[in-house]
PDB file of C-alpha atoms in Angstrom:
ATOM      1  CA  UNK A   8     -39.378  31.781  77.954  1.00 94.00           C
ATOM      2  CA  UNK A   9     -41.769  34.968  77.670  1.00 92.00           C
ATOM      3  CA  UNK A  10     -39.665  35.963  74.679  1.00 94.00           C
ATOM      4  CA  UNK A  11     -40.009  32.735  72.501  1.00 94.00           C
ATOM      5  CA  UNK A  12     -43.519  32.589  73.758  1.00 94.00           C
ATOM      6  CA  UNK A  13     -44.199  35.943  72.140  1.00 93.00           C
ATOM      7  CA  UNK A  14     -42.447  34.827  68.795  1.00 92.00           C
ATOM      8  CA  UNK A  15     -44.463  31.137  69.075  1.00 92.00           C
ATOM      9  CA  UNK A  16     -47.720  33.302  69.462  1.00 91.00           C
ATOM     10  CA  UNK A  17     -46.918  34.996  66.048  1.00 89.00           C
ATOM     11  CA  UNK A  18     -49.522  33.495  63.745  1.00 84.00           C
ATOM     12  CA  UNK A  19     -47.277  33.534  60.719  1.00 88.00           C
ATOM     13  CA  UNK A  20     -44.546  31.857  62.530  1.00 88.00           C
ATOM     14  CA  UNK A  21     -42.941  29.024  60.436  1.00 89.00           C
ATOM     15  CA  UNK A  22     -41.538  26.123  62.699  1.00 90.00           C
ATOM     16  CA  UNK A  23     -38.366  25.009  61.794  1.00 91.00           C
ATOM     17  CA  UNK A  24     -36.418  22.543  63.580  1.00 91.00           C
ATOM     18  CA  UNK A  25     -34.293  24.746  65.199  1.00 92.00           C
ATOM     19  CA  UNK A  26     -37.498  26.277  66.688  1.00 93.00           C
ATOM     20  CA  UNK A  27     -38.472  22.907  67.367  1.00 94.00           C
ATOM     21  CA  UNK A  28     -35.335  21.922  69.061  1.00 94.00           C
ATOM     22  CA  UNK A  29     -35.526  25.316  71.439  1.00 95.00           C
ATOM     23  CA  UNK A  30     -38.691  23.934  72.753  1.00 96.00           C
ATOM     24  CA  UNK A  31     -37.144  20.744  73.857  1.00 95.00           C
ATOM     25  CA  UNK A  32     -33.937  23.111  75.507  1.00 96.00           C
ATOM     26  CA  UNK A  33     -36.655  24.331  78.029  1.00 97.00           C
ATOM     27  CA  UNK A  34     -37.272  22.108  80.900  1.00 96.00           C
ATOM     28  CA  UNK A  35     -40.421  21.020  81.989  1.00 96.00           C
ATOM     29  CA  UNK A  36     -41.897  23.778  84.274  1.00 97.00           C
ATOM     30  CA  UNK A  37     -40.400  26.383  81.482  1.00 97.00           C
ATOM     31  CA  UNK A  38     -42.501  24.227  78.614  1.00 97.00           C
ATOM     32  CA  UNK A  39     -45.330  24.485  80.699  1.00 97.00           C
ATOM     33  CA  UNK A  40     -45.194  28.439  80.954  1.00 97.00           C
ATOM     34  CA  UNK A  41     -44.471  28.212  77.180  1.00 97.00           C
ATOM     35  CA  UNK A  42     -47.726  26.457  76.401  1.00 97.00           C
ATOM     36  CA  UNK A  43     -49.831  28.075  78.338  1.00 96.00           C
ATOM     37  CA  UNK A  44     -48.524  31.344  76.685  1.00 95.00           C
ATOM     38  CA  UNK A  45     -50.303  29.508  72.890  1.00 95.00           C
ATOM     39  CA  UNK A  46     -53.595  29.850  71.967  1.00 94.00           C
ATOM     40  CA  UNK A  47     -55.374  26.336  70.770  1.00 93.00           C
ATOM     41  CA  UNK A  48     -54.128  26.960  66.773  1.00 91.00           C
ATOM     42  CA  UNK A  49     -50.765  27.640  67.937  1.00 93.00           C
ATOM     43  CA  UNK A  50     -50.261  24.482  70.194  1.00 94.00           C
ATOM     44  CA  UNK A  51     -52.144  22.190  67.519  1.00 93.00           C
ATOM     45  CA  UNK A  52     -49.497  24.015  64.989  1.00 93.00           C
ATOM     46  CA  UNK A  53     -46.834  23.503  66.687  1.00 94.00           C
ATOM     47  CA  UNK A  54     -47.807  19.476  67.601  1.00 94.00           C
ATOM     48  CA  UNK A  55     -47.820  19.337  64.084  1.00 93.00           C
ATOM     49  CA  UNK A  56     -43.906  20.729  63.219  1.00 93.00           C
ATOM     50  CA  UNK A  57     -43.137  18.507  66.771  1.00 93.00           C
ATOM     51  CA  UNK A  58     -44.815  14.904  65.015  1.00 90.00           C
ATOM     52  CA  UNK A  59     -42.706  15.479  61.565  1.00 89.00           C
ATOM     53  CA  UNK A  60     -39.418  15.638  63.554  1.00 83.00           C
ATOM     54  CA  UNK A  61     -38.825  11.942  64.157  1.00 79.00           C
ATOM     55  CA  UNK A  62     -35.706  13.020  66.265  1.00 85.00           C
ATOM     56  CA  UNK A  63     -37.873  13.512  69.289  1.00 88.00           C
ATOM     57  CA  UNK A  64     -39.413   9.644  69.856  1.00 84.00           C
ATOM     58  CA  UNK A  65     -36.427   8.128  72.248  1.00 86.00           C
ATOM     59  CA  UNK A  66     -37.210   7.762  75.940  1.00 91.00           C
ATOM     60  CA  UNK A  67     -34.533  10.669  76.679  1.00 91.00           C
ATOM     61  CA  UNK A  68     -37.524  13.006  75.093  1.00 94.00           C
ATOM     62  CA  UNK A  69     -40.629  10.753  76.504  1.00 94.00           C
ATOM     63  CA  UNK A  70     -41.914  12.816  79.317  1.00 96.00           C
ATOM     64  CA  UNK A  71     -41.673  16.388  77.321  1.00 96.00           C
ATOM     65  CA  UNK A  72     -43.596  14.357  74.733  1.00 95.00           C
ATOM     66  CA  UNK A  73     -46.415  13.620  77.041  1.00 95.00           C
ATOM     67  CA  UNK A  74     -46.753  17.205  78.246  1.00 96.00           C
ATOM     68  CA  UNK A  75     -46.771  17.991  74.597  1.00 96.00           C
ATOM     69  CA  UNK A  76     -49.470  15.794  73.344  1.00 94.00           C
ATOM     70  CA  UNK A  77     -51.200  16.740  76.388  1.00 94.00           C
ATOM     71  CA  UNK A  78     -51.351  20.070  76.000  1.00 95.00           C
ATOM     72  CA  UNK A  79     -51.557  20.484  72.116  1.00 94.00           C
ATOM     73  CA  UNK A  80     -53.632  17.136  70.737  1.00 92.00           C
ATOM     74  CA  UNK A  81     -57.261  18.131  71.434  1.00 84.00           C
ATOM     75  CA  UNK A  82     -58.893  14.524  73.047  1.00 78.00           C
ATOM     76  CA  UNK A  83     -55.124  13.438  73.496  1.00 68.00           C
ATOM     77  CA  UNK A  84     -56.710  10.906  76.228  1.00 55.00           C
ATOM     78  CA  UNK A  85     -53.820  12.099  77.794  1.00 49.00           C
ATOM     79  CA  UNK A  86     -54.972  13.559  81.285  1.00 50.00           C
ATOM     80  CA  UNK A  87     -52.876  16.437  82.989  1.00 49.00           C
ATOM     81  CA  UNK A  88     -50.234  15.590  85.303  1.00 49.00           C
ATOM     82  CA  UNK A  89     -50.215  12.060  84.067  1.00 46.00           C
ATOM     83  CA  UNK A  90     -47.811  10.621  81.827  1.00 44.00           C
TER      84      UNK A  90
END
């Protein structure tokens, strides 16, 4: 996890959807590390490759999705720890 964090952190980073689909490999507790490794541009980035990639709406994906919007959509309305 520290590693990808480190590579997500890289400003200049492009997100592609393999990147994308590496986030969704980690499991919750590991996502959470992985977010809280982003600063606020870097989460609200990556929201932003995450919400293009339709493959990531189905119920299979629903509670990473939360913890996503949660912790990357500024105002989400989405409290933490809540789904």
């Amino acid at each position: 996890v520290s590693d990808f964090g480190a590579i997500l952190s890289n400003e200049a980073i492009r997100h592609t959807a393999k990147c994308i689909s590496k986030v969704f490999s980690y499991n919750i507790q590991e996502l959470e590390e992985l977010l809280e490794m982003l600063s606020t541009s870097q989460k609200s980035k990556l929201w932003g490759a995450i919400s293009s990639e339709a493959l990531y709406e189905g119920d299979v994906f629903k509670e990473k999705m939360a913890l996503l919007r949660r912790a990357c959509v500024p105002n989400s309305g989405i409290k933490k720890g809540h789904t």
